[in-house]
Coordinates of C-alpha atoms (C1' of nucleotides) in Angstrom, one line a residue:
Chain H
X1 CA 4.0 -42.7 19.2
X2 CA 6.0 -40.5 17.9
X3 CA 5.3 -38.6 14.5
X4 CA 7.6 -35.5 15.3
X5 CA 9.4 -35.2 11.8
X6 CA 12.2 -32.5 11.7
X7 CA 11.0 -29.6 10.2
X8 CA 11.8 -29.1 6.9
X9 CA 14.3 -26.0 5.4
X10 CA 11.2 -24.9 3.9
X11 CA 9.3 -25.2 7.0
X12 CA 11.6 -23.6 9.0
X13 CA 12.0 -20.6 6.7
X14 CA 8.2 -19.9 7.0
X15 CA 8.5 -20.4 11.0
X16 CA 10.9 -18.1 11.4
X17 CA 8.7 -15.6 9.0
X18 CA 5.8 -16.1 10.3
X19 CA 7.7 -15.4 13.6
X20 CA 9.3 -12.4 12.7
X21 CA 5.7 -10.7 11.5
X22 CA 4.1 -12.0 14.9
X23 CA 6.1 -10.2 16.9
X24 CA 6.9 -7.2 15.1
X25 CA 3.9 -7.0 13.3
X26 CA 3.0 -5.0 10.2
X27 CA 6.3 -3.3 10.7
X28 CA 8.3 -6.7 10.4
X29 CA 11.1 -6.3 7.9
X30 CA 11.0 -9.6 5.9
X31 CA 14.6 -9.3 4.2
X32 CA 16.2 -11.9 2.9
X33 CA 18.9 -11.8 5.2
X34 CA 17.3 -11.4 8.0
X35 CA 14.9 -14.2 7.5
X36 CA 17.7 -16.2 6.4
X37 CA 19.5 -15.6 9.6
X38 CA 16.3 -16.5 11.5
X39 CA 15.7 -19.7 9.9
X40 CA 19.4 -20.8 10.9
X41 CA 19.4 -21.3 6.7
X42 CA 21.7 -19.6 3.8
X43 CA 20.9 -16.8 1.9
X44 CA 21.2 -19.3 -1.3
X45 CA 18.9 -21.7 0.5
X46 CA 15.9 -19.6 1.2
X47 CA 16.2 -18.5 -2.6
X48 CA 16.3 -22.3 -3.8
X49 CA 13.3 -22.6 -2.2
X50 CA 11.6 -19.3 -2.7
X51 CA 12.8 -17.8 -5.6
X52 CA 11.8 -14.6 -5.0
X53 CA 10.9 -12.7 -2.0
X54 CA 7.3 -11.9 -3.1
X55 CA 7.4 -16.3 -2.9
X56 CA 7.9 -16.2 0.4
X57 CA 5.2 -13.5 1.2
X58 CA 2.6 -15.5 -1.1
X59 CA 2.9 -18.8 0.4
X60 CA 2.8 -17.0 4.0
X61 CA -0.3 -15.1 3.6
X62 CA -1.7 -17.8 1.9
X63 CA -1.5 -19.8 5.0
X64 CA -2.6 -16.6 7.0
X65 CA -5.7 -17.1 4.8
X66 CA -6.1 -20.6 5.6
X67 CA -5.4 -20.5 9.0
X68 CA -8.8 -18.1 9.6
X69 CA -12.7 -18.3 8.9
X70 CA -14.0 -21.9 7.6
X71 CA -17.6 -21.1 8.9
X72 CA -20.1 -18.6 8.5
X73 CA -20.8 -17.0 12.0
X74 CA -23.8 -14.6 11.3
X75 CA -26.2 -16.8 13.2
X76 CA -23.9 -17.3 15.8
X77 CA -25.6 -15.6 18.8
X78 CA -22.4 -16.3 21.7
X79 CA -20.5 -13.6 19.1
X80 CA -20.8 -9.7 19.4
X81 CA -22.9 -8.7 16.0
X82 CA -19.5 -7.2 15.1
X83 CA -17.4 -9.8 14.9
X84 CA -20.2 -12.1 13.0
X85 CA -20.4 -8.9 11.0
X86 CA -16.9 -8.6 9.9
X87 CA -16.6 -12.4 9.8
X88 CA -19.0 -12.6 7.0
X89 CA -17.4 -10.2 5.5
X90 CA -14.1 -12.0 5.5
X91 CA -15.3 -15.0 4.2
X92 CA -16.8 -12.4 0.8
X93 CA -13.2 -11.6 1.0
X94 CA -11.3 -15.3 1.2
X95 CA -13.6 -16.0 -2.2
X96 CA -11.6 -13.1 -3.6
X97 CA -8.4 -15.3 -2.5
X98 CA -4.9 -13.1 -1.8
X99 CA -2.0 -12.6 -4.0
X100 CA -2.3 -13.9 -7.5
X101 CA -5.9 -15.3 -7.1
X102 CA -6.9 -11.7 -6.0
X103 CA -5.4 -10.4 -9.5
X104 CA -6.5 -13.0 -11.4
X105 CA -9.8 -12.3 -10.0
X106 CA -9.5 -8.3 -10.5
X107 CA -8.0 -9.0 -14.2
X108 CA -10.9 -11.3 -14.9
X109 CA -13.7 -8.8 -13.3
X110 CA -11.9 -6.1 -15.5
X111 CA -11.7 -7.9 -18.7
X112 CA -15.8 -9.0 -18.1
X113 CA -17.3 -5.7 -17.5
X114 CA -14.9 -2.8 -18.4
X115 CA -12.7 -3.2 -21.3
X116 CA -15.3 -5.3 -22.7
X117 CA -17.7 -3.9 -25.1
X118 CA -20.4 -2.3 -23.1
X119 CA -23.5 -4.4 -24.2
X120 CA -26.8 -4.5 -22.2
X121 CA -25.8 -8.0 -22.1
X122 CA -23.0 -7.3 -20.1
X123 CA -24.0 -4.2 -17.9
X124 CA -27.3 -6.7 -17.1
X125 CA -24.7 -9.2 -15.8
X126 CA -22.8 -6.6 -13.7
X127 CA -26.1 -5.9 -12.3
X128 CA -26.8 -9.2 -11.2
X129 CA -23.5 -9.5 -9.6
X130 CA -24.2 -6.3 -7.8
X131 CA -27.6 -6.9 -7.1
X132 CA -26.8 -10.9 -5.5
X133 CA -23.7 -8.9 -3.7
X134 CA -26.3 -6.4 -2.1
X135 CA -29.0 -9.0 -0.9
X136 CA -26.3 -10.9 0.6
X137 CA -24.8 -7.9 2.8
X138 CA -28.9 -6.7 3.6
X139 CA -29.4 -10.7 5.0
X140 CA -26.6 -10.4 6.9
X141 CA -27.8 -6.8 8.6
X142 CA -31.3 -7.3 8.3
X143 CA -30.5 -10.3 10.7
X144 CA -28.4 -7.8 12.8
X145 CA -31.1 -5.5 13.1
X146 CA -33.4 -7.8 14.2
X147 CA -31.3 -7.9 17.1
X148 CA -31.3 -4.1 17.4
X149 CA -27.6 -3.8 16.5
X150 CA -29.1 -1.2 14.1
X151 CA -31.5 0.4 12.4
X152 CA -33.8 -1.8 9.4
X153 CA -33.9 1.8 7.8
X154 CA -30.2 2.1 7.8
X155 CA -29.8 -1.6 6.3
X156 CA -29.9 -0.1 2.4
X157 CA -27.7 2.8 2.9
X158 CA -25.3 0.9 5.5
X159 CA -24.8 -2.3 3.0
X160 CA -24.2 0.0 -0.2
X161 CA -20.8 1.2 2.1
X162 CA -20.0 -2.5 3.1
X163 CA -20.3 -3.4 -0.2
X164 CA -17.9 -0.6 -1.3
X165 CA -15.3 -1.4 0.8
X166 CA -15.5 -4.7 0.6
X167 CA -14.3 -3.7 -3.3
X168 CA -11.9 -1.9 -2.3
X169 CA -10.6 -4.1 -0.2
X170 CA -10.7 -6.4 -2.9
X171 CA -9.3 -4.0 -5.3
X172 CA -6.2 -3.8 -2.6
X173 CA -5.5 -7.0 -2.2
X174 CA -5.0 -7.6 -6.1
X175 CA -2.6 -4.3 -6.3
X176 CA 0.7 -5.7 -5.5
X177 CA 0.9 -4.4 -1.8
X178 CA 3.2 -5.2 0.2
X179 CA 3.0 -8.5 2.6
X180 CA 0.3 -9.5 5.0
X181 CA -2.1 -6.5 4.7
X182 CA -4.3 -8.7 7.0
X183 CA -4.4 -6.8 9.9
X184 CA -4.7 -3.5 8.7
X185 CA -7.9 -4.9 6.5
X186 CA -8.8 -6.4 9.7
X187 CA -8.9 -2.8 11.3
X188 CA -10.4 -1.1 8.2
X189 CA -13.3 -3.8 8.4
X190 CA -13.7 -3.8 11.9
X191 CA -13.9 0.2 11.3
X192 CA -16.3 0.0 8.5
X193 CA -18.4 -2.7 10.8
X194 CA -18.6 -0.1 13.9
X195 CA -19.3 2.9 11.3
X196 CA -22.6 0.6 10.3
X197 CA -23.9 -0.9 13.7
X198 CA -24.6 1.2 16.5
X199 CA -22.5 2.5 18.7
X200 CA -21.0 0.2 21.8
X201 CA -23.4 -2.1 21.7
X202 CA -21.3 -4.1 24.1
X203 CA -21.1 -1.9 27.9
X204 CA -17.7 -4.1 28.4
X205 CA -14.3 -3.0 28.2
Chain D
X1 CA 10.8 43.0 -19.9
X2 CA 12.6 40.3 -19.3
X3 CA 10.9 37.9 -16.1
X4 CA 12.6 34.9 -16.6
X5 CA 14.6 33.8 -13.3
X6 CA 16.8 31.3 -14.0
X7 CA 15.0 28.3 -12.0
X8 CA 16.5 27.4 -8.5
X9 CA 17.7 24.3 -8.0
X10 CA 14.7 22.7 -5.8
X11 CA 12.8 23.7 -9.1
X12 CA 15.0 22.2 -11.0
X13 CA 14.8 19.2 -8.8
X14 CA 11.3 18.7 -9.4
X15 CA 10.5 19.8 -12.5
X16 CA 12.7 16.8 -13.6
X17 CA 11.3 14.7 -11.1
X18 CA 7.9 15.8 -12.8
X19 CA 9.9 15.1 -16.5
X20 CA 10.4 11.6 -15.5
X21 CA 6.8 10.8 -14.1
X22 CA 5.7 12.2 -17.1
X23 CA 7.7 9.8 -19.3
X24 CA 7.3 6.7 -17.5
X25 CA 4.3 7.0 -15.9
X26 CA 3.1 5.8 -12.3
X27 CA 6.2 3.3 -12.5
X28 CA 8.8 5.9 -12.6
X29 CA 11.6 5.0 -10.3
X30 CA 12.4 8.3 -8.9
X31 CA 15.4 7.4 -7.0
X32 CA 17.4 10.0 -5.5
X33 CA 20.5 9.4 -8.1
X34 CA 18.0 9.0 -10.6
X35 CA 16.5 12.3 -9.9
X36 CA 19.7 13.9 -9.0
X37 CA 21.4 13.2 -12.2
X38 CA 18.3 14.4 -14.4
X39 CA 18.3 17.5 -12.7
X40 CA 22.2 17.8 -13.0
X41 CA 22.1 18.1 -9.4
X42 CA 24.6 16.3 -6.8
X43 CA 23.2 14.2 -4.5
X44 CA 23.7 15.9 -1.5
X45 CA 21.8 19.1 -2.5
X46 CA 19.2 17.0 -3.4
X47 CA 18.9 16.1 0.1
X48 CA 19.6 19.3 1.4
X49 CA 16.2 20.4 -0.4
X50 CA 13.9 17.0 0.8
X51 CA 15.4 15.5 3.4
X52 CA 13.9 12.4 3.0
X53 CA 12.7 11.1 -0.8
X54 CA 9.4 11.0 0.7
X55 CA 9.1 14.8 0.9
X56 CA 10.1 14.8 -2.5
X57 CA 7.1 12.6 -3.6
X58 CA 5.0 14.7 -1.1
X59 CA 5.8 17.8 -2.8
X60 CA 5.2 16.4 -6.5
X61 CA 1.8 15.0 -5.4
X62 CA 0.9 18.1 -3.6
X63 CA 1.7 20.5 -6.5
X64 CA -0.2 17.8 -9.3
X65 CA -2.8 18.3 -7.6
X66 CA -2.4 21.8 -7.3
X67 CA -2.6 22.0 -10.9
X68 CA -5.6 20.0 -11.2
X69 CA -7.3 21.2 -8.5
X70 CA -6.6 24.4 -7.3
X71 CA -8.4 25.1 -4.3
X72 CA -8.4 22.9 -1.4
X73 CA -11.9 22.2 0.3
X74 CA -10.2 21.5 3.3
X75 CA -9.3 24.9 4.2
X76 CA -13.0 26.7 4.0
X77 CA -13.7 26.7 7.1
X78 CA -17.2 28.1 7.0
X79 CA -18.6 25.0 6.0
X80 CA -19.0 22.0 8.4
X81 CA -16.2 19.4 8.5
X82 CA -18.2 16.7 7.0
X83 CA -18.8 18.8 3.9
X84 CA -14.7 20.2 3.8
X85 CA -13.9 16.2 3.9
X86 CA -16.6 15.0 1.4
X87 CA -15.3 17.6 -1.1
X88 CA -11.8 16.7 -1.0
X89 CA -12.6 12.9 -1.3
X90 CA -15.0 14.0 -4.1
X91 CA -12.2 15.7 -6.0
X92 CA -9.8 12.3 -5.5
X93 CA -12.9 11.0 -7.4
X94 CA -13.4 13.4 -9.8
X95 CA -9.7 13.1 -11.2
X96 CA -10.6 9.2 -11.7
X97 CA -13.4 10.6 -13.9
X98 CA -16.5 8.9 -15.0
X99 CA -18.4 6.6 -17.7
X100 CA -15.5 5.5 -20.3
X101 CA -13.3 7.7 -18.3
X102 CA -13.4 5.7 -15.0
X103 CA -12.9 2.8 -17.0
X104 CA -10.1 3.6 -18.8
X105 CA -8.6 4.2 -15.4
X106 CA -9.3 1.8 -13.8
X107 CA -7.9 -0.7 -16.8
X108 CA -4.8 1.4 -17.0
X109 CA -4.2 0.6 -13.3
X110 CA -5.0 -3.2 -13.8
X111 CA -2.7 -2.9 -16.6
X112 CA 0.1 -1.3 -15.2
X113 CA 0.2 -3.2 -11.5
X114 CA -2.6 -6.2 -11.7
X115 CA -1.5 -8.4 -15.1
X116 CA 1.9 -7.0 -15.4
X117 CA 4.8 -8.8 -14.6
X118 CA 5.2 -8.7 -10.5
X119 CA 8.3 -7.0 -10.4
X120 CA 10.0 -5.4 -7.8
X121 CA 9.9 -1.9 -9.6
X122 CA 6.1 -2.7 -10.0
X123 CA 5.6 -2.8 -6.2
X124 CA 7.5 -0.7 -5.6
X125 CA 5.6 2.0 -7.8
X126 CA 2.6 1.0 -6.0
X127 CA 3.7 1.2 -2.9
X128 CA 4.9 4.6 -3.4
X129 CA 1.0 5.6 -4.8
X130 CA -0.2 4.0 -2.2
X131 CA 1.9 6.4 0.5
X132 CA 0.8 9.6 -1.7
X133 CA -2.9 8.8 -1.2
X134 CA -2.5 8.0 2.7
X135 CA 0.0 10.9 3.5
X136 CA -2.9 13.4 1.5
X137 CA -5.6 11.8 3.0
X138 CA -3.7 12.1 6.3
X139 CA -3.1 15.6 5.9
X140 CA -6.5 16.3 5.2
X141 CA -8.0 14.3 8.4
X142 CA -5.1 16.3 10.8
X143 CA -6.6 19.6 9.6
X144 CA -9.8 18.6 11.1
X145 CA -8.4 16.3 14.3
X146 CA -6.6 20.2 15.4
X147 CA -10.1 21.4 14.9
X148 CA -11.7 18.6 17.3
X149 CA -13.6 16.8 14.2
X150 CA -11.7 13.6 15.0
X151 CA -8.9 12.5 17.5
X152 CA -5.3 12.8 16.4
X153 CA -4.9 8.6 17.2
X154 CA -7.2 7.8 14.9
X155 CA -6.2 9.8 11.8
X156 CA -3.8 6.7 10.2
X157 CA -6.7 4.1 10.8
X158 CA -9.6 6.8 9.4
X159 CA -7.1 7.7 6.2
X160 CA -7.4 3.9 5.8
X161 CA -10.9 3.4 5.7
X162 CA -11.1 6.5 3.3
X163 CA -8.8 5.3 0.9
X164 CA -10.4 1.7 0.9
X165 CA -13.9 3.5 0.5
X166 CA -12.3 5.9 -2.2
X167 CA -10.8 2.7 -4.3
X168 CA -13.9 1.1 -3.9
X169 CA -16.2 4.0 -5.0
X170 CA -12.9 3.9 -8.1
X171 CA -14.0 0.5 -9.0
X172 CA -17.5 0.8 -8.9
X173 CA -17.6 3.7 -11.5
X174 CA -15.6 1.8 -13.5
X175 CA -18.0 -1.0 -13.3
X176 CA -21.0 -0.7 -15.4
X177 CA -23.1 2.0 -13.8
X178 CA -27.0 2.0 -12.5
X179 CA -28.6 5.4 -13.5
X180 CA -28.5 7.0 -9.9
X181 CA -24.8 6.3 -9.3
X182 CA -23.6 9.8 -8.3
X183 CA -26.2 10.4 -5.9
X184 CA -25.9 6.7 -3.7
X185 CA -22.4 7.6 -4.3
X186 CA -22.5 11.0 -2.1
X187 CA -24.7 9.0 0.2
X188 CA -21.5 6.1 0.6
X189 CA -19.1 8.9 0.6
X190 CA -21.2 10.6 3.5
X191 CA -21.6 7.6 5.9
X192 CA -17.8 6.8 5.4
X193 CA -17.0 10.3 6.6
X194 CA -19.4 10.6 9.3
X195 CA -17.8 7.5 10.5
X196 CA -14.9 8.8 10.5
X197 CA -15.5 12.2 12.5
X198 CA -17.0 12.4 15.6
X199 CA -19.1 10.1 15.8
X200 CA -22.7 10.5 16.7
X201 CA -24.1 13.2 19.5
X202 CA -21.9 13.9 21.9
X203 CA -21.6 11.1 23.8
X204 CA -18.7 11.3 25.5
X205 CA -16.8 7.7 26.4
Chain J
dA1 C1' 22.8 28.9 2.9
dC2 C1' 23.9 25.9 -0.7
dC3 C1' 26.3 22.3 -2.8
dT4 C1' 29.5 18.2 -3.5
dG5 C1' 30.4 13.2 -3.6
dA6 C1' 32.3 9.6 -0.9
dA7 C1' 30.9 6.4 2.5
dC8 C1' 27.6 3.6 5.1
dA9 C1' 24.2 0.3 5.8
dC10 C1' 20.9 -1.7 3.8
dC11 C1' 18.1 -4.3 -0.1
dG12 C1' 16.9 -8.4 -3.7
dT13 C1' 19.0 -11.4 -7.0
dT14 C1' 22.5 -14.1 -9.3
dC15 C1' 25.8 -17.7 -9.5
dA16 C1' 30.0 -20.7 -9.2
dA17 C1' 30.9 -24.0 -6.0
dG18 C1' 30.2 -27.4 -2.7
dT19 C1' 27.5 -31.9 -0.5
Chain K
dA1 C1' 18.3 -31.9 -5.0
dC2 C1' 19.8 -29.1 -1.6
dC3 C1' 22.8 -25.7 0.4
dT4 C1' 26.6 -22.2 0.8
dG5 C1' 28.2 -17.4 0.8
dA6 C1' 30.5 -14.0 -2.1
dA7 C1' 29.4 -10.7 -5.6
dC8 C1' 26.6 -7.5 -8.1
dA9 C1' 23.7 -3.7 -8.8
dC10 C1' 20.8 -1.2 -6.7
dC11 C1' 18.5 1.7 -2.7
dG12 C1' 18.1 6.0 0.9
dT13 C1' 20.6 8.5 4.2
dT14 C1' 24.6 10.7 6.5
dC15 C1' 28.4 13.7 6.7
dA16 C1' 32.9 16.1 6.4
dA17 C1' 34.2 19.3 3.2
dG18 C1' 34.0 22.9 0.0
dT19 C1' 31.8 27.7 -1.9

DNA sequence: ACCTGAACACCGTTCAAGT
DNA sequence: ACCTGAACACCGTTCAAGT
């Protein structure tokens, strides 16, 4: 049977998008013209249905985000302890969300704990966020370390750092940065992961 | 007797440049006719002075922080390089401040780029903060890669990780603090920087 | 060496006009 | 509703020309 529909103008103008950043990469210059010109669509037509350019970049990355991670790969043994490192990570990260969600989320966080009058009430709660945040990252490594991918006396020290940048990153992804930062947080994770387990576990290259 | 010079036109250039970052904040919009016309300056001397308006910005951030912080860690090469980089993270951090401080900051930031209207002059401005930081933090990691610390390649990806760490150390002062903050804060800022120099004995690859 | 401003090649957004 | 492209108001950089 055949279910091929013609792609929409809409669809088109995020294939030629997503295009354009997939081969260029992070240096991919998403104008309006020249995505326009990629899409085979008007200038007028790509702002009817985007009507801004920071549009286009949301609804892109949001399907960046969707297209990666459903399941939690930590116990996944076929993986390097990296990559179910990192991937675990990621998925701390999709619950932060990208674009608006990751502001909202930053605004909200802000308005909870830090503009908020500083009760015991409140610093208890920030605690508890902190506290469940840390357990979370010390399963995740103690798991790893079971494995000898590092240290169990390292586990504290080397979650307090994941946990940091994992708010940074989170913190970065609600400042209005430009496009896809996806592949540079990719790298910064991956970085972050390697600084924490020990070094080349895998002999491959 | 009279010392007054009458102030040369690159000062002149910047000290307006300075004027209008004063006024507006981080969201100036120091364009180059912007600049050029505060400073009564054409546009072409402008150039003549910074080349590119990135050298412009580089000069302003490098002389602000100057003025807050005079002497530059970096360059005291009697202590190791782990200690030269923690200090000049440390003083990124000690600008950001503390307790109420911290948070003030960090709401001011929310303020100005999180919940305010997503404008392109908003992006824009953080974009531009967003160079400053990884062009200083750059700087910084070159001084040590010509001294061996770290390879050249891996300066942009390294200045990365530090300013993700550095925002997420940022956040978490803002956030309402444990007692021992500072010193599991040195401990972060430590394993992010030993991740980022040479890492480990030398083991050559 | 320093300075000028026009010119160039971009950018994102708006909008009257078509279908 | 969807699409078109000209027009507008910017941007950073280049450059022949002046002093």
């Amino acid at each position: 049977m055949n279910d091929e529909k013609p792609p929409s103008t809409r669809e088109r103008i995020l294939a030629a998008a997503a295009d354009m950043l997939a081969e260029d990469g992070l240096t991919a210059r998403l104008s309006v013209r020249a995505v326009a010109a990629r899409a085979g669509v008007s200038i007028g037509s790509l702002r009817h249905h985007f009507p801004t350019q920071q549009d286009l970049r949301d609804e892109l990355t949001r399907r960046i985000f969707d297209w990666i991670a459903p399941t939690d790969p930590i116990d996944d043994r076929s993986l390097p302890a990296r990559d179910r490192l990192a991937g675990c990570l990621g998925q701390v990260l999709a619950a932060v969300g990208a674009g608006p969600q990751a502001r909202e989320a930053l605004a909200v966080a802000v308005r909870t704990f830090v503009t908020a009058e500083q009760t015991e009430q409140v610093r208890a709660s920030y605690r508890a966020v902190e506290r469940d945040t840390q357990h979370r990252l010390e399963g995740w490594l103690r798991t790893l370390a079971e494995e000898g991918a590092l240290s169990v006396d390292d586990v504290p020290r080397s979650a307090r750092l994941l946990s940091t940048v994992v708010n940074g990153l989170a913190y970065q992804r609600a400042m209005p940065a430009d496009d896809t930062l996806t592949e540079r947080e990719r790298e910064t994770l991956y970085t972050a992961v390697d600084a924490v387990l020990r070094p080349h576990p895998p002999h491959r290259t």
